[in-house]
XYZ file of C-alpha atoms in Angstrom:
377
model
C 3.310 123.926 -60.199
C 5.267 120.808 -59.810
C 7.266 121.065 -63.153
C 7.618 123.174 -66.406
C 7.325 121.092 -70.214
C 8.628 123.906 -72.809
C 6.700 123.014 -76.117
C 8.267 124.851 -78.595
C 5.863 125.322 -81.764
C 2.662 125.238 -79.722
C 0.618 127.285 -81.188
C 1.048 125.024 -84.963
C -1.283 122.760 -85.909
C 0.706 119.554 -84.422
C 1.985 121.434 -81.167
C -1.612 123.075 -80.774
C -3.184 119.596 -79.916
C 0.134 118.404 -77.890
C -0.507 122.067 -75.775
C -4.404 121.025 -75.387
C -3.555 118.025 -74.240
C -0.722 118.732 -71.671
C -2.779 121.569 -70.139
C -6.272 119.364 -69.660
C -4.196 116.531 -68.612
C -1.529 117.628 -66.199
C -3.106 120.296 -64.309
C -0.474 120.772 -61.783
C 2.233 120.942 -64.601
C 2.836 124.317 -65.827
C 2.873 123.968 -69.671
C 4.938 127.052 -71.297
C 3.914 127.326 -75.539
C 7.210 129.011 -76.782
C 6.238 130.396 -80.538
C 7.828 133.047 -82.517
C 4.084 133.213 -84.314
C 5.407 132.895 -88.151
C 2.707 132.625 -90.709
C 1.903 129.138 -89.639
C 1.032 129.926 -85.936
C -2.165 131.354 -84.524
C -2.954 131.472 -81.232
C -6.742 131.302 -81.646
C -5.723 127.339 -82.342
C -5.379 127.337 -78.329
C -8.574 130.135 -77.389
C -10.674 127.605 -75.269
C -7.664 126.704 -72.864
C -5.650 130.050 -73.165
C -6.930 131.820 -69.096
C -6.331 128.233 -67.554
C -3.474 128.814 -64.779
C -0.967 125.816 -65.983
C -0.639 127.610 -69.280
C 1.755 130.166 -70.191
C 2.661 131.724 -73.622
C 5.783 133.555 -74.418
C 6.610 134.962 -78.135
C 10.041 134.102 -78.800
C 12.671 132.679 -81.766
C 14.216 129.222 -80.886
C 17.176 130.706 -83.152
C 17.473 132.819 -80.548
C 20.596 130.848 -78.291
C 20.488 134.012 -75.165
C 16.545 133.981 -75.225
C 16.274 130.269 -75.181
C 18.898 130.292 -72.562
C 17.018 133.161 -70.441
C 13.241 131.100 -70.969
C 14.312 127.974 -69.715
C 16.193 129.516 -66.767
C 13.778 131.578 -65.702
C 10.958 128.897 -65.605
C 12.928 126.258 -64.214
C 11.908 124.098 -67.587
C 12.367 120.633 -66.699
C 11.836 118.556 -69.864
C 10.928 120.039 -73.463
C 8.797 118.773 -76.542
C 10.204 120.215 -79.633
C 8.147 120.735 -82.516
C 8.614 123.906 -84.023
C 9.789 123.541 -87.126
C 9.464 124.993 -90.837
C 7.924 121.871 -92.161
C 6.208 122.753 -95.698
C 8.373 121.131 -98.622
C 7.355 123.204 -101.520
C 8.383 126.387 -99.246
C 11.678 124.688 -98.793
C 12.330 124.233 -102.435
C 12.301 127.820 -102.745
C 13.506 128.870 -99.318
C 16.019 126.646 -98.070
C 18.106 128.901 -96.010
C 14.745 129.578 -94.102
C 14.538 125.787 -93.346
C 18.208 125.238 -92.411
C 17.933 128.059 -89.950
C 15.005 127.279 -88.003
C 15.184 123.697 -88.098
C 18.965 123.190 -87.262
C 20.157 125.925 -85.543
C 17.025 126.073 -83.468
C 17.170 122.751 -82.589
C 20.784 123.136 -81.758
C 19.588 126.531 -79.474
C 17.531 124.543 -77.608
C 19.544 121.383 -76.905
C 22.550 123.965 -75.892
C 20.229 125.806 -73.506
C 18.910 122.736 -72.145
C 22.069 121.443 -71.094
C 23.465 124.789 -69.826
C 20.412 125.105 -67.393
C 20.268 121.116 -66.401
C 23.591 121.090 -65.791
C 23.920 123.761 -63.209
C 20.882 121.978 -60.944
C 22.184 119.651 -58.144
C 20.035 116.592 -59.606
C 21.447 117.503 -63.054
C 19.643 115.306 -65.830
C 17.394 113.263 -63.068
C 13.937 113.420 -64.468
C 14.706 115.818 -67.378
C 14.134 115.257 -71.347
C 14.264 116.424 -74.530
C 12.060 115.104 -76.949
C 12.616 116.077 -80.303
C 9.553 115.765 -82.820
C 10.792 114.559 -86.415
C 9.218 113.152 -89.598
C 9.097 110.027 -91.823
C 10.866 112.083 -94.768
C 14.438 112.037 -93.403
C 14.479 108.035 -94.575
C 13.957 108.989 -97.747
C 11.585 106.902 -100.370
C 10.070 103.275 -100.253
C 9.353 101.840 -103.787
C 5.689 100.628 -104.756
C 5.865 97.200 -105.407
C 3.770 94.522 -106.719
C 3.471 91.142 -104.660
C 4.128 87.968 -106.750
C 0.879 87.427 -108.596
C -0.725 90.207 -107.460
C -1.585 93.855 -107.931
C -0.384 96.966 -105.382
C -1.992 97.535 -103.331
C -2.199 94.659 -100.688
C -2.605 93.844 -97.624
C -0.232 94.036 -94.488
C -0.203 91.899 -91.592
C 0.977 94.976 -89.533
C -2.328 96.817 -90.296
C -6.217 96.535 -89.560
C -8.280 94.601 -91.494
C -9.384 97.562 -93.504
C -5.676 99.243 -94.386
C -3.883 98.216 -97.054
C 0.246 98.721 -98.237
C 1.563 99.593 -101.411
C 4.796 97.660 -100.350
C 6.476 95.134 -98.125
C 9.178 97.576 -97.052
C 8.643 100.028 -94.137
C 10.905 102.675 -92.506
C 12.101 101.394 -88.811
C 13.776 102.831 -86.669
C 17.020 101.831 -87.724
C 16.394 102.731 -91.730
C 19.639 104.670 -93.070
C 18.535 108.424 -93.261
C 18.240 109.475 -97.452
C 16.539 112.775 -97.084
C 15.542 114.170 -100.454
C 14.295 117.919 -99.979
C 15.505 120.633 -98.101
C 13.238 120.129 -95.780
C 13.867 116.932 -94.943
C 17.361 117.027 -95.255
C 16.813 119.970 -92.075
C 14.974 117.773 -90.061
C 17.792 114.760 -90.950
C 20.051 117.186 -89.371
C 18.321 118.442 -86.304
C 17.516 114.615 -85.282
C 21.834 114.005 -85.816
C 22.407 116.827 -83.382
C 19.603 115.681 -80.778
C 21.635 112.008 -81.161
C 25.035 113.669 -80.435
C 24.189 115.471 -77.838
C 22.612 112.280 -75.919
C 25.778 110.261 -77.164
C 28.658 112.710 -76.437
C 27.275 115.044 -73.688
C 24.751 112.510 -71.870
C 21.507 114.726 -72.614
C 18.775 112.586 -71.920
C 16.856 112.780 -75.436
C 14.056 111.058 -77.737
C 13.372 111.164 -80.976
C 10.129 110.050 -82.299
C 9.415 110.327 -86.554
C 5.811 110.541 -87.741
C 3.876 110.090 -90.774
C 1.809 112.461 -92.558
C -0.715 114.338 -89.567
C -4.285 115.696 -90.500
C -6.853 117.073 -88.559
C -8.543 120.107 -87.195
C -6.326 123.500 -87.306
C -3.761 122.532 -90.097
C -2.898 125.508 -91.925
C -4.581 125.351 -95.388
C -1.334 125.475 -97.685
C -1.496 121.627 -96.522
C -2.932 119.040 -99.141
C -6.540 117.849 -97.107
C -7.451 121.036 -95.575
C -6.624 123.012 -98.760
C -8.900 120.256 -100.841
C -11.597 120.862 -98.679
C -11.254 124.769 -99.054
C -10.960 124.324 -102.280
C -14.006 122.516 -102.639
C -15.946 124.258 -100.896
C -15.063 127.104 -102.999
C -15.261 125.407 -106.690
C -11.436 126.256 -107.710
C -9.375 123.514 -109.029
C -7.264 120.597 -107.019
C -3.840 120.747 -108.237
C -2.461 117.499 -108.342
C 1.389 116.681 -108.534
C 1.710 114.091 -111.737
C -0.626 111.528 -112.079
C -1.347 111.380 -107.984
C -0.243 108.156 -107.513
C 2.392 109.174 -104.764
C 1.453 107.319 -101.656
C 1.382 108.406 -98.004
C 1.170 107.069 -94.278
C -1.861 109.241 -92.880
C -2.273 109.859 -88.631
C -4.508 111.613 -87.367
C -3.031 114.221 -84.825
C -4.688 113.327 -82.110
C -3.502 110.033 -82.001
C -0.090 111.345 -82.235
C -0.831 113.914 -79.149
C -1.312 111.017 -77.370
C 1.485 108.943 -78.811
C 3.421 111.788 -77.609
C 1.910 112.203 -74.518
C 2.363 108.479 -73.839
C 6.613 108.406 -74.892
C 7.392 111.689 -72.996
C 6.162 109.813 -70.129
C 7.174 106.248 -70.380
C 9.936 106.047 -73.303
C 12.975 105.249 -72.744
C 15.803 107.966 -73.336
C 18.582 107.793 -76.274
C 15.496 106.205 -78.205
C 13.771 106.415 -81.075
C 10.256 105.713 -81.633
C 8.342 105.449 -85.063
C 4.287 106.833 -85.284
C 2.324 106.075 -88.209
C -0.898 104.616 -88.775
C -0.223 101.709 -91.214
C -2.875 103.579 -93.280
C -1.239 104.282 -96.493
C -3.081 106.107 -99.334
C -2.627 107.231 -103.012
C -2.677 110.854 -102.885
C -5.427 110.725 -105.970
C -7.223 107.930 -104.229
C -7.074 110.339 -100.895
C -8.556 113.607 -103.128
C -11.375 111.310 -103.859
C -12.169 110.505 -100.645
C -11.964 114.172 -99.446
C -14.433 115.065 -102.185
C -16.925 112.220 -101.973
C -17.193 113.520 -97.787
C -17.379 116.792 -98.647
C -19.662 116.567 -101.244
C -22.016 114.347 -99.265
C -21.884 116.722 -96.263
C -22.906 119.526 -98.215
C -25.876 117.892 -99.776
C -24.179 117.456 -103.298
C -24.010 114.019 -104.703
C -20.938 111.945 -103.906
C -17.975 112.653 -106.738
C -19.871 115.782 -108.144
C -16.337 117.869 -107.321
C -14.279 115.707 -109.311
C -14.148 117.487 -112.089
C -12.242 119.666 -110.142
C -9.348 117.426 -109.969
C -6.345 119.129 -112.222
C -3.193 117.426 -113.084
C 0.298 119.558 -112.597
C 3.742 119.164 -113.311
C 5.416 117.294 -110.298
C 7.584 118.866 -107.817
C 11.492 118.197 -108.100
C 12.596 115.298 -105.694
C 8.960 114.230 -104.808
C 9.038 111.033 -102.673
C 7.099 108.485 -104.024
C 6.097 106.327 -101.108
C 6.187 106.726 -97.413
C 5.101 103.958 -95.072
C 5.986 103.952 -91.055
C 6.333 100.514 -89.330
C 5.379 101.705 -85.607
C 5.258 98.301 -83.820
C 8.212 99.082 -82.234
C 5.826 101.776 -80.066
C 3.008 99.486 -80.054
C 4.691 96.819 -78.710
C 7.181 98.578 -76.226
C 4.226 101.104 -74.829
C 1.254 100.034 -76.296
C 0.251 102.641 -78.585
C -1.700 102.457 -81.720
C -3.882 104.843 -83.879
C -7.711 105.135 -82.266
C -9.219 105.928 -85.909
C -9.211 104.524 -89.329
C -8.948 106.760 -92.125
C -12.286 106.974 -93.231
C -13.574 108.028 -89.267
C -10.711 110.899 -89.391
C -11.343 112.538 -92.779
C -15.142 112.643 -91.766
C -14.174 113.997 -88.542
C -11.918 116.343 -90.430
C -14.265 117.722 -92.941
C -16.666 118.097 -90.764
C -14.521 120.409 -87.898
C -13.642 122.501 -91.325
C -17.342 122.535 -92.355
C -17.731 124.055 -89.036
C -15.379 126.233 -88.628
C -15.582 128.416 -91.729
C -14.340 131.672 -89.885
C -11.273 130.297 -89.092
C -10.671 129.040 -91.688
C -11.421 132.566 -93.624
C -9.291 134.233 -91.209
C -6.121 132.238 -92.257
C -6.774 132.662 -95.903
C -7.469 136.650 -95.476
C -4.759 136.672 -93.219
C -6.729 138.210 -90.447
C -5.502 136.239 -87.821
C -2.196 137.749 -87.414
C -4.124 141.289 -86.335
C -4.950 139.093 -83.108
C -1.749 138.599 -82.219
C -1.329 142.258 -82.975
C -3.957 143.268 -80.639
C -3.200 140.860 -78.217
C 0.411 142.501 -77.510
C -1.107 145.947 -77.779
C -2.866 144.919 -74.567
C -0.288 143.566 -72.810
C-alpha cells in the first residue's frame, strides 16, 4: 500500500460512507477505521467491504493520547479524516462531560499524535493532513425572516430552482462561532485546537462544517430515521414546540464525496462549508417523511399524521441553520447530487429494506457482533 488515511469514527453513520468510499476508490491506499464501537458504532454498517485487503479495523479510544500515538506509528498513517465524535444534542444536555471528553480531548489526542509521528519522518509534513470533520452548530442560530412584502419562506439565488430559504443570512466560513449546546460548544472547541495547531505548530489541517446528514445507517435516536421507525410502528412523533425550527438537510453521500473531493484537492489551514441550500421546517420535513412512507407501504399519503405529537422544546434549541457552501462549489466544484425529495425516498426506502438492521439497533443486538467478532480473533 502506497499510504495509510486513519478515519477515526468509521464505523458511524457519517464515517461508514467516508470508509466505503475510500476503500472502493483508492484501492492501493490502505484505509485504517479507528472506532472505540460506543453505542453509535456497528460494524455491520461496513459488512460488504470488511475482507477487502486496503481495509483495516482496529478498536481503540481517540482519548487514548499513548494508543493514538502507538496506531499512527505503527501504520505509518500519513493523513487522517476525523469524525468521531459524540454528536447527539439531547445526550449532551444531560451528559456534557461525555461530550467535552471525546470531542476535545480526542481531537487534541489525535492532532498531538499526528505531529509527534510527522515530525520525526525526513519529509516531515510533505503530503500529510489532518482533516477535521465539524458541524454547522458551532455558528450558532440564523433568525427566520420575512422578505419585504413577502412571506418566509423564499427563494435563494444560491439554491436550485426547487429549494427555498427561510432567510437571507447564511453561515460562511468566516461567521463568529456562538455555539449554544454542549455539544456544539465541544465541537467549537475541537475546530479552535485543529486551528492552533496549523497556526502555531505548522500542522497542515482542514476544517470542513456540515449541515444536517441523512441517509442509510444513521442510528435511529436521529429525527428521520426514528420517524420512519416510528411509523412504521404506529407510536407517536414527538415534536419539539410547534416544529417550525428549520434545518439545512445533505444527504451523506454527497458529503462522502465532498470529503473525498477536499482531502484531495483543498487547500490546508482552510475551511470549507457543506450544505445543500435545502432548508426545511422540521414539521414540514415530518410530513414529508410520512407522506413517503405511507405511500411506500400502500397506505394513503398523510394517513400517519395523526401521529404527529407536540412536546415541550429542548433548552437552547437553535432555531435556524442554513450553510452557504459556494465557497466549495466555486473553489473545487462541489455541489449536492440530490434534491431533498430524491434523498428522503431513497432514504425510506433503504430503511423499508433493511428492517433487520434496523431491529438489531433498537434490540441492541448488534453489539453481540462485535462481541463475537473479538471472541474470534
Amino acid at each position: 500500500m502506497n499510504d495509510c488515511i486513519l478515519i477515526s469514527g468509521g464505523a458511524g453513520f457519517i464515517g461508514s460512507h467516508v470508509v466505503r468510499l475510500f476503500v472502493t476508490k483508492y484501492p492501493e491506499t490502505l484505509i485504517l477505521n479507528v472506532d472505540k464501537l460506543t453505542y453509535a458504532g456497528n460494524l455491520k454498517n461496513l459488512s460488504d467491504i470488511e475482507n477487502r485487503k486496503n481495509y483495516k479495523f482496529l478498536k481503540a479510544d481517540i482519548v487514548d493520547p499513548e494508543e493514538m500515538k502507538r496506531i499512527i506509528r505503527e501504520n505509518k498513517v500519513t493523513g487522517i479524516i476525523h469524525l468521531a465524535a459524540e454528536s447527539h444534542v439531547d445526550r449532551s444536555i444531560s451528559d456534557p462531560f461525555t461530550f467535552a471528553k471525546t470531542n476535545v480531548l480526542g481531537t487534541l489526542s489525535l492532532l498531538a499524535a499526528a505531529k509527534e509521528f510527522w515530525e520525526t519522518l525526513p519529509e516531515k509534513y510533505e503530503d500529510k493532513l489532518f482533516y477535521h470533520v465539524s458541524t454547522d452548530e458551532v455558528y450558532g442560530a440564523l433568525e427566520i425572516t420575512t422578505p419585504e412584502g413577502g412571506q418566509a419562506p423564499f427563494r435563494t439565488s444560491a439554491s436550485s430552482e426547487n429549494n427555498v430559504a427561510y432567510g437571507t443570512d447564511f453561515f460562511v466560513e468566516e461567521t463568529k462561532y456562538d455555539p449554544h449546546s454542549p455539544y456544539s460548544a465541544s465541537k467549537a472547541s475541537s475546530d479552535h485546537f485543529v486551528r492552533a495547531y496549523h497556526d502555531t505548530y505548522g500542522l497542515p489541517t482542514i476544517i470542513t462544517n456540515c449541515s444536517n446528514n441523512y441517509g442509510p445507517y444513521q442510528f435511529p435516536e436521529k429525527l428521520i430515521p426514528l420517524f420512519i421507525n416510528n411509523i412504521l410502528n404506529n407510536k407517536p412523533l414527538p415534536v419539539y414546540g410547534k416544529g417550525e425550527n428549520v434545518r439545512d438537510w445533505l444527504y451523506v453521500e454527497d458529503h462522502a464525496r465532498a470529503i473525498d473531493l477536499i482531502f484531495h484537492k483543498g487547500k490546508p489551514g482552510e475551511t470549507y462549508n457543506i450544505g445543500g441550500f435545502n432548508e426545511w421546517r422540521n414539521i414540514d420535513l415530518i410530513k414529508t417523511i410520512i407522506k413517503t412512507v405511507d405511500r411506500l407501504t400502500g397506505k394513503p399519503e398523510g394517513s400517519s399524521n395523526h401521529l404527529i405529537t407536540f412536546v415541550t422544546d429542548r433548552p437552547g434549541h437553535d432555531m435556524r441553520y442554513a450553510i452557504d457552501s459556494r465557497k466549495l462549489q466555486r473553489e473545487l466544484g462541489w455541489e449536492p447530487s440530490l434534491q431533498f425529495e430524491e434523498g428522503i425516498e431513497k432514504t425510506v426506502k433503504w430503511y423499508l429494506d433493511n428492517p433487520e438492521w434496523v431491529n438489531e439497533i433498537t434490540s441492541g443486538n448488534y453489539q453481540q457482533y462485535y462481541e463475537q467478532m473479538y471472541k474470534n480473533r
